[in-house]
């Protein structure tokens, strides 16, 4: 048991693939590489590399913002 209090926000997140399919329900997305391709964005670096995946997800999030698609939580862990 940790003496640190767990912040509530840590259990909230955006699944970018789920969010895209919510905005575009007739589209099937198999993963991040597929989503990048659908958005005409180039895969940067190596897939499943932590830093490269972060950069690619950031590009997708920027696409949402530029295209007036709000970023919103898709999941919240409940205990």
Tab-separated table of C-alpha atoms in Angstrom:
chain	number	residue	atom	x	y	z
A	1	UNK	CA	0.000	0.000	0.000
A	2	UNK	CA	1.437	3.365	-1.029
A	3	UNK	CA	1.344	6.442	1.177
A	4	UNK	CA	0.706	8.510	-1.940
A	5	UNK	CA	-2.876	9.287	-2.839
A	6	UNK	CA	-3.820	8.159	-6.337
A	7	UNK	CA	-5.135	11.116	-8.380
A	8	UNK	CA	-8.609	10.506	-9.837
A	9	UNK	CA	-7.590	11.649	-13.338
A	10	UNK	CA	-5.109	8.790	-13.659
A	11	UNK	CA	-7.954	6.351	-14.362
A	12	UNK	CA	-9.511	8.455	-17.122
A	13	UNK	CA	-8.335	8.261	-20.708
A	14	UNK	CA	-9.118	8.753	-24.376
A	15	UNK	CA	-9.038	5.743	-26.667
A	16	UNK	CA	-8.322	7.632	-29.895
A	17	UNK	CA	-9.480	4.723	-32.074
A	18	UNK	CA	-12.820	4.464	-30.241
A	19	UNK	CA	-13.264	8.222	-30.476
A	20	UNK	CA	-12.670	8.185	-34.247
A	21	UNK	CA	-15.220	5.387	-34.694
A	22	UNK	CA	-17.715	7.355	-32.591
A	23	UNK	CA	-17.378	10.353	-34.933
A	24	UNK	CA	-17.264	8.189	-38.066
A	25	UNK	CA	-19.397	5.126	-37.189
A	26	UNK	CA	-19.337	3.559	-40.665
A	27	UNK	CA	-15.546	3.254	-40.567
A	28	UNK	CA	-13.656	0.223	-39.316
A	29	UNK	CA	-10.241	0.883	-37.787
A	30	UNK	CA	-7.906	-2.000	-36.967
A	31	UNK	CA	-5.254	-0.017	-35.082
A	32	UNK	CA	-3.093	3.068	-34.956
A	33	UNK	CA	-1.349	2.403	-38.277
A	34	UNK	CA	-4.731	1.996	-39.976
A	35	UNK	CA	-6.034	5.199	-38.379
A	36	UNK	CA	-2.961	7.164	-39.484
A	37	UNK	CA	-3.510	5.905	-43.026
A	38	UNK	CA	-7.210	6.893	-42.986
A	39	UNK	CA	-6.226	10.411	-41.876
A	40	UNK	CA	-3.462	10.636	-44.513
A	41	UNK	CA	-0.834	10.956	-41.790
A	42	UNK	CA	2.590	9.348	-42.053
A	43	UNK	CA	3.682	6.764	-39.484
A	44	UNK	CA	6.652	8.239	-37.672
A	45	UNK	CA	9.384	5.925	-36.435
A	46	UNK	CA	8.773	2.342	-35.387
A	47	UNK	CA	5.327	1.014	-34.450
A	48	UNK	CA	5.119	-0.061	-30.774
A	49	UNK	CA	8.121	2.066	-29.805
A	50	UNK	CA	6.921	4.102	-26.808
A	51	UNK	CA	8.234	7.485	-27.968
A	52	UNK	CA	7.235	6.915	-31.615
A	53	UNK	CA	3.724	5.757	-30.672
A	54	UNK	CA	3.389	8.886	-28.519
A	55	UNK	CA	4.385	11.092	-31.458
A	56	UNK	CA	1.922	9.327	-33.766
A	57	UNK	CA	-0.955	9.540	-31.273
A	58	UNK	CA	-0.148	13.242	-30.852
A	59	UNK	CA	-0.453	13.701	-34.633
A	60	UNK	CA	-3.857	12.011	-34.536
A	61	UNK	CA	-4.982	14.204	-31.608
A	62	UNK	CA	-3.840	17.306	-33.523
A	63	UNK	CA	-5.898	16.127	-36.516
A	64	UNK	CA	-8.982	15.919	-34.275
A	65	UNK	CA	-8.409	19.460	-32.997
A	66	UNK	CA	-7.742	20.904	-36.465
A	67	UNK	CA	-10.918	19.230	-37.776
A	68	UNK	CA	-13.098	20.531	-34.926
A	69	UNK	CA	-13.602	17.066	-33.408
A	70	UNK	CA	-13.514	17.469	-29.619
A	71	UNK	CA	-11.176	15.243	-27.654
A	72	UNK	CA	-13.215	13.669	-24.879
A	73	UNK	CA	-12.840	10.828	-22.429
A	74	UNK	CA	-13.883	7.446	-23.752
A	75	UNK	CA	-13.159	5.386	-20.643
A	76	UNK	CA	-13.034	5.732	-16.913
A	77	UNK	CA	-11.799	2.954	-14.676
A	78	UNK	CA	-14.155	2.160	-11.839
A	79	UNK	CA	-13.183	0.222	-8.749
